[in-house]
Amino acid sequence: NAGVTQTPKFRILKIGQSMTLQCTQDMNHNYMYWYRQDPGMGLKLIYYSVGAGITDKGEVPNGYNVSRSTTEDFPLRLELAAPSQTSVYFCASSTAGLSYEQYFGPGTRLTVT
Amino acid sequence: AQTVTQSQPEMSVQEAETVTLSCTYDTSENNYYLFWYKQPPSRQMILVIRQEAYKQQNATENRFSVNFQKAAKSFSLKISDSQLGDTAMYFCAFMSGYNNNDMRFGAGTRLTVKP
């Protein structure tokens, strides 16, 4: 049982480039989330999804896009990368919303230079 | 907006001793959830303990327990019989019971358990 997997583990982008962070879970969870963690800070919610085809914004959605075509996958798209998007990105899933235990992936460390 | 404050950036404790991590939060809501998450050096976040605001009884999970003081908006984590594997960042988090996308994390406390 792999849980929540994220790829890549590390990435360096140049300003203005785009990329997609992949997230897959094999627990059949309906809820999935994307967070970013800046140095010395707690996590901030970027986007979340309550099921295939349904997504919504979190606290810090600007500069990002998501899609949810299947229960398993929840990719995060960065368009026109900026230095302010340098962060560690975590994907998580849960059975029934944020009030329940979230299972986190190992994170993707992204640097934009 | 809800805020979560962890006033101890770093703490250390001797193995087998007890340590308490502090967390305060600010909200005008009456229905919410509180969490402590652990982030070891591997970086993967793990839920330690969860408390529903409407429950007066403090949550307990093995060596981990909380002191939930609703009126004071305080939610501290006590780790008993500390083990080397408890070394990690610990994050306190608040989730609104009314808004599905409102979850706030504190800045974290780095705990080191010394042998």
mmCIF file of C-alpha atoms in Angstrom:
data_model
loop_
_atom_site.group_PDB
_atom_site.id
_atom_site.type_symbol
_atom_site.label_atom_id
_atom_site.label_comp_id
_atom_site.label_asym_id
_atom_site.label_seq_id
_atom_site.Cartn_x
_atom_site.Cartn_y
_atom_site.Cartn_z
ATOM 1 C CA ASN A 1 0.000 0.000 0.000
ATOM 2 C CA ALA A 2 1.875 3.075 -1.275
ATOM 3 C CA GLY A 3 -0.442 5.692 0.301
ATOM 4 C CA VAL A 4 0.147 9.147 -1.198
ATOM 5 C CA THR A 5 2.961 9.485 -3.704
ATOM 6 C CA GLN A 6 4.370 12.670 -5.191
ATOM 7 C CA THR A 7 6.697 13.285 -8.097
ATOM 8 C CA PRO A 8 9.203 14.760 -8.519
ATOM 9 C CA LYS A 9 10.986 14.952 -5.163
ATOM 10 C CA PHE A 10 13.058 17.962 -6.187
ATOM 11 C CA ARG A 11 12.874 20.447 -9.035
ATOM 12 C CA ILE A 12 14.596 23.663 -10.025
ATOM 13 C CA LEU A 13 12.667 25.969 -12.346
ATOM 14 C CA LYS A 14 13.639 29.166 -14.059
ATOM 15 C CA ILE A 15 11.381 32.193 -13.699
ATOM 16 C CA GLY A 16 8.539 31.991 -16.188
ATOM 17 C CA GLN A 17 8.708 28.252 -16.710
ATOM 18 C CA SER A 18 5.755 25.973 -16.034
ATOM 19 C CA MET A 19 5.492 22.546 -14.486
ATOM 20 C CA THR A 20 3.059 20.032 -13.045
ATOM 21 C CA LEU A 21 3.491 18.411 -9.653
ATOM 22 C CA GLN A 22 2.000 14.956 -9.637
ATOM 23 C CA CYS A 23 0.056 13.422 -6.751
ATOM 24 C CA THR A 24 -1.496 9.965 -6.602
ATOM 25 C CA GLN A 25 -3.223 8.121 -3.784
ATOM 26 C CA ASP A 26 -4.265 4.488 -3.680
ATOM 27 C CA MET A 27 -6.578 4.615 -0.648
ATOM 28 C CA ASN A 28 -9.730 5.494 -2.601
ATOM 29 C CA HIS A 29 -10.033 8.774 -0.689
ATOM 30 C CA ASN A 30 -12.489 11.294 -2.055
ATOM 31 C CA TYR A 31 -10.769 14.342 -0.531
ATOM 32 C CA MET A 32 -7.397 15.546 -1.734
ATOM 33 C CA TYR A 33 -5.390 18.663 -0.912
ATOM 34 C CA TRP A 34 -2.368 20.649 -1.971
ATOM 35 C CA TYR A 35 -0.339 22.612 0.565
ATOM 36 C CA ARG A 36 2.809 24.670 0.437
ATOM 37 C CA GLN A 37 5.278 25.006 3.293
ATOM 38 C CA ASP A 38 7.590 27.987 3.273
ATOM 39 C CA PRO A 39 10.765 27.934 5.389
ATOM 40 C CA GLY A 40 10.023 28.244 9.107
ATOM 41 C CA MET A 41 6.282 28.302 8.509
ATOM 42 C CA GLY A 42 3.328 25.988 8.781
ATOM 43 C CA LEU A 43 1.435 24.596 5.825
ATOM 44 C CA LYS A 44 -0.936 26.720 3.774
ATOM 45 C CA LEU A 45 -3.771 25.220 1.745
ATOM 46 C CA ILE A 46 -3.564 25.965 -1.981
ATOM 47 C CA TYR A 47 -6.413 23.938 -3.478
ATOM 48 C CA TYR A 48 -8.571 21.030 -2.490
ATOM 49 C CA SER A 49 -10.939 18.559 -4.118
ATOM 50 C CA VAL A 50 -13.910 16.698 -2.665
ATOM 51 C CA GLY A 51 -14.110 14.211 -5.525
ATOM 52 C CA ALA A 52 -13.403 13.653 -9.196
ATOM 53 C CA GLY A 53 -14.372 16.711 -11.217
ATOM 54 C CA ILE A 54 -14.750 19.001 -8.178
ATOM 55 C CA THR A 55 -12.058 21.411 -7.019
ATOM 56 C CA ASP A 56 -11.997 24.585 -4.960
ATOM 57 C CA LYS A 57 -9.573 27.239 -3.787
ATOM 58 C CA GLY A 58 -7.839 27.254 -0.453
ATOM 59 C CA GLU A 59 -6.041 30.074 1.313
ATOM 60 C CA VAL A 60 -3.299 30.735 -1.297
ATOM 61 C CA PRO A 61 -4.471 29.682 -4.804
ATOM 62 C CA ASN A 62 -2.936 32.461 -6.922
ATOM 63 C CA GLY A 63 -0.413 31.213 -9.476
ATOM 64 C CA TYR A 64 -1.662 27.626 -9.369
ATOM 65 C CA ASN A 65 -4.232 25.450 -11.089
ATOM 66 C CA VAL A 66 -5.538 21.970 -10.372
ATOM 67 C CA SER A 67 -7.659 19.317 -11.986
ATOM 68 C CA ARG A 68 -9.198 16.098 -10.713
ATOM 69 C CA SER A 69 -10.199 13.753 -13.489
ATOM 70 C CA THR A 70 -9.899 10.574 -11.396
ATOM 71 C CA THR A 71 -10.228 9.682 -7.717
ATOM 72 C CA GLU A 72 -6.560 8.719 -7.590
ATOM 73 C CA ASP A 73 -4.823 11.725 -9.177
ATOM 74 C CA PHE A 74 -4.699 15.393 -8.235
ATOM 75 C CA PRO A 75 -2.001 17.261 -10.181
ATOM 76 C CA LEU A 76 -0.958 20.817 -9.333
ATOM 77 C CA ARG A 77 0.018 23.079 -12.207
ATOM 78 C CA LEU A 78 2.339 26.057 -11.841
ATOM 79 C CA GLU A 79 2.135 28.530 -14.702
ATOM 80 C CA LEU A 80 4.794 31.236 -15.129
ATOM 81 C CA ALA A 81 6.842 30.255 -12.080
ATOM 82 C CA ALA A 82 7.959 33.072 -9.778
ATOM 83 C CA PRO A 83 10.587 33.126 -6.977
ATOM 84 C CA SER A 84 7.727 33.493 -4.462
ATOM 85 C CA GLN A 85 6.660 29.960 -5.377
ATOM 86 C CA THR A 86 9.890 28.507 -4.004
ATOM 87 C CA SER A 87 8.585 26.160 -1.328
ATOM 88 C CA VAL A 88 7.971 22.564 -0.352
ATOM 89 C CA TYR A 89 4.683 21.267 -1.719
ATOM 90 C CA PHE A 90 2.682 18.567 0.006
ATOM 91 C CA CYS A 91 -0.238 16.592 -1.304
ATOM 92 C CA ALA A 92 -2.621 14.939 1.134
ATOM 93 C CA SER A 93 -5.797 12.905 1.092
ATOM 94 C CA SER A 94 -8.526 11.987 3.554
ATOM 95 C CA THR A 95 -11.671 9.923 3.665
ATOM 96 C CA ALA A 96 -14.093 12.688 4.481
ATOM 97 C CA GLY A 97 -12.769 16.220 4.781
ATOM 98 C CA LEU A 98 -10.199 18.190 6.721
ATOM 99 C CA SER A 99 -11.683 17.274 10.091
ATOM 100 C CA TYR A 100 -10.522 13.723 9.555
ATOM 101 C CA GLU A 101 -6.970 12.429 9.462
ATOM 102 C CA GLN A 102 -5.058 13.536 6.421
ATOM 103 C CA TYR A 103 -2.452 11.272 4.871
ATOM 104 C CA PHE A 104 0.447 13.208 3.436
ATOM 105 C CA GLY A 105 2.857 12.541 0.628
ATOM 106 C CA PRO A 106 6.625 13.022 1.089
ATOM 107 C CA GLY A 107 6.638 16.462 -0.528
ATOM 108 C CA THR A 108 8.254 18.137 -3.534
ATOM 109 C CA ARG A 109 10.957 20.723 -2.934
ATOM 110 C CA LEU A 110 10.677 23.374 -5.643
ATOM 111 C CA THR A 111 13.168 26.171 -6.221
ATOM 112 C CA VAL A 112 12.457 28.974 -8.704
ATOM 113 C CA THR A 113 15.498 31.018 -9.728
ATOM 114 C CA ALA B 1 -9.467 34.893 10.081
ATOM 115 C CA GLN B 2 -8.328 32.139 12.362
ATOM 116 C CA THR B 3 -4.720 32.212 13.557
ATOM 117 C CA VAL B 4 -2.586 29.603 15.288
ATOM 118 C CA THR B 5 0.414 30.550 17.407
ATOM 119 C CA GLN B 6 3.188 28.285 18.624
ATOM 120 C CA SER B 7 5.378 30.363 20.871
ATOM 121 C CA GLN B 8 8.237 27.864 21.254
ATOM 122 C CA PRO B 9 10.333 27.638 18.077
ATOM 123 C CA GLU B 10 12.606 24.991 19.621
ATOM 124 C CA MET B 11 12.528 22.680 22.605
ATOM 125 C CA SER B 12 14.578 19.797 23.875
ATOM 126 C CA VAL B 13 13.943 17.019 26.365
ATOM 127 C CA GLN B 14 15.886 14.118 27.792
ATOM 128 C CA GLU B 15 14.861 10.651 26.743
ATOM 129 C CA ALA B 16 12.158 9.172 29.009
ATOM 130 C CA GLU B 17 11.138 12.572 30.368
ATOM 131 C CA THR B 18 7.960 14.553 29.725
ATOM 132 C CA VAL B 19 7.650 17.657 27.570
ATOM 133 C CA THR B 20 4.756 20.000 26.813
ATOM 134 C CA LEU B 21 4.421 21.961 23.583
ATOM 135 C CA SER B 22 2.229 25.065 23.596
ATOM 136 C CA CYS B 23 -0.349 26.209 21.087
ATOM 137 C CA THR B 24 -2.866 29.022 21.189
ATOM 138 C CA TYR B 25 -5.418 29.954 18.573
ATOM 139 C CA ASP B 26 -7.790 32.748 17.830
ATOM 140 C CA THR B 27 -11.307 32.177 16.554
ATOM 141 C CA SER B 28 -14.822 33.449 17.037
ATOM 142 C CA GLU B 29 -16.308 30.103 16.080
ATOM 143 C CA ASN B 30 -17.711 27.552 18.476
ATOM 144 C CA ASN B 31 -17.432 24.502 16.236
ATOM 145 C CA TYR B 32 -13.925 23.533 15.174
ATOM 146 C CA TYR B 33 -11.239 20.878 15.293
ATOM 147 C CA LEU B 34 -7.696 20.999 16.568
ATOM 148 C CA PHE B 35 -4.785 18.811 15.564
ATOM 149 C CA TRP B 36 -1.168 18.116 16.329
ATOM 150 C CA TYR B 37 0.898 16.893 13.395
ATOM 151 C CA LYS B 38 4.448 15.569 13.547
ATOM 152 C CA GLN B 39 6.964 16.137 10.764
ATOM 153 C CA PRO B 40 10.109 14.005 11.233
ATOM 154 C CA PRO B 41 13.298 14.611 9.232
ATOM 155 C CA SER B 42 11.807 12.472 6.470
ATOM 156 C CA ARG B 43 9.438 15.419 5.974
ATOM 157 C CA GLN B 44 6.277 13.334 5.840
ATOM 158 C CA MET B 45 3.518 14.785 8.037
ATOM 159 C CA ILE B 46 1.842 12.373 10.446
ATOM 160 C CA LEU B 47 -1.240 13.011 12.557
ATOM 161 C CA VAL B 48 -0.451 12.738 16.277
ATOM 162 C CA ILE B 49 -3.736 13.633 17.896
ATOM 163 C CA ARG B 50 -7.085 15.262 17.143
ATOM 164 C CA GLN B 51 -9.581 17.116 19.340
ATOM 165 C CA GLU B 52 -13.132 18.177 18.579
ATOM 166 C CA ALA B 53 -14.013 21.488 20.220
ATOM 167 C CA TYR B 54 -17.406 20.271 21.462
ATOM 168 C CA LYS B 55 -15.772 17.497 23.497
ATOM 169 C CA GLN B 56 -14.709 18.495 26.982
ATOM 170 C CA GLN B 57 -12.586 15.414 27.518
ATOM 171 C CA ASN B 58 -8.962 15.814 26.488
ATOM 172 C CA ALA B 59 -7.828 13.498 23.682
ATOM 173 C CA THR B 60 -5.179 10.877 24.420
ATOM 174 C CA GLU B 61 -3.180 8.632 22.105
ATOM 175 C CA ASN B 62 -0.765 6.375 23.984
ATOM 176 C CA ARG B 63 2.097 8.639 25.202
ATOM 177 C CA PHE B 64 0.530 11.742 23.669
ATOM 178 C CA SER B 65 -2.170 13.770 25.363
ATOM 179 C CA VAL B 66 -3.556 17.265 25.058
ATOM 180 C CA ASN B 67 -4.672 19.933 27.483
ATOM 181 C CA PHE B 68 -7.573 21.625 25.708
ATOM 182 C CA GLN B 69 -8.670 24.848 27.377
ATOM 183 C CA LYS B 70 -11.494 26.161 25.199
ATOM 184 C CA ALA B 71 -12.100 29.399 27.067
ATOM 185 C CA ALA B 72 -8.402 30.238 27.002
ATOM 186 C CA LYS B 73 -8.106 29.031 23.369
ATOM 187 C CA SER B 74 -5.169 26.883 24.315
ATOM 188 C CA PHE B 75 -4.268 23.423 23.012
ATOM 189 C CA SER B 76 -1.007 22.079 24.403
ATOM 190 C CA LEU B 77 0.540 18.705 23.615
ATOM 191 C CA LYS B 78 2.145 16.592 26.318
ATOM 192 C CA ILE B 79 4.565 13.856 25.337
ATOM 193 C CA SER B 80 5.299 11.392 28.115
ATOM 194 C CA ASP B 81 8.264 9.011 28.268
ATOM 195 C CA SER B 82 9.920 10.811 25.352
ATOM 196 C CA GLN B 83 11.673 8.617 22.819
ATOM 197 C CA LEU B 84 14.416 9.413 20.327
ATOM 198 C CA GLY B 85 11.910 8.805 17.532
ATOM 199 C CA ASP B 86 9.841 11.729 18.822
ATOM 200 C CA THR B 87 12.471 14.121 17.470
ATOM 201 C CA ALA B 88 10.602 16.152 14.842
ATOM 202 C CA MET B 89 8.812 19.367 14.026
ATOM 203 C CA TYR B 90 5.402 19.526 15.650
ATOM 204 C CA PHE B 91 2.638 21.592 14.104
ATOM 205 C CA CYS B 92 -0.569 22.668 15.774
ATOM 206 C CA ALA B 93 -3.497 23.123 13.376
ATOM 207 C CA PHE B 94 -7.009 24.548 13.515
ATOM 208 C CA MET B 95 -9.853 23.610 11.227
ATOM 209 C CA SER B 96 -13.146 25.444 11.027
ATOM 210 C CA GLY B 97 -16.233 23.352 11.548
ATOM 211 C CA TYR B 98 -18.164 25.644 9.218
ATOM 212 C CA ASN B 99 -15.790 26.104 6.299
ATOM 213 C CA ASN B 100 -14.406 23.074 4.532
ATOM 214 C CA ASN B 101 -11.366 24.865 3.162
ATOM 215 C CA ASP B 102 -10.269 26.738 6.271
ATOM 216 C CA MET B 103 -7.379 24.961 7.911
ATOM 217 C CA ARG B 104 -4.570 26.920 9.572
ATOM 218 C CA PHE B 105 -1.235 25.661 10.800
ATOM 219 C CA GLY B 106 1.093 27.191 13.345
ATOM 220 C CA ALA B 107 4.752 27.826 12.497
ATOM 221 C CA GLY B 108 5.868 24.714 14.346
ATOM 222 C CA THR B 109 8.040 23.709 17.300
ATOM 223 C CA ARG B 110 11.239 21.798 16.677
ATOM 224 C CA LEU B 111 11.569 19.126 19.380
ATOM 225 C CA THR B 112 14.843 17.332 20.005
ATOM 226 C CA VAL B 113 14.927 14.303 22.277
ATOM 227 C CA LYS B 114 18.402 13.833 23.753
ATOM 228 C CA PRO B 115 19.777 10.432 24.764
#
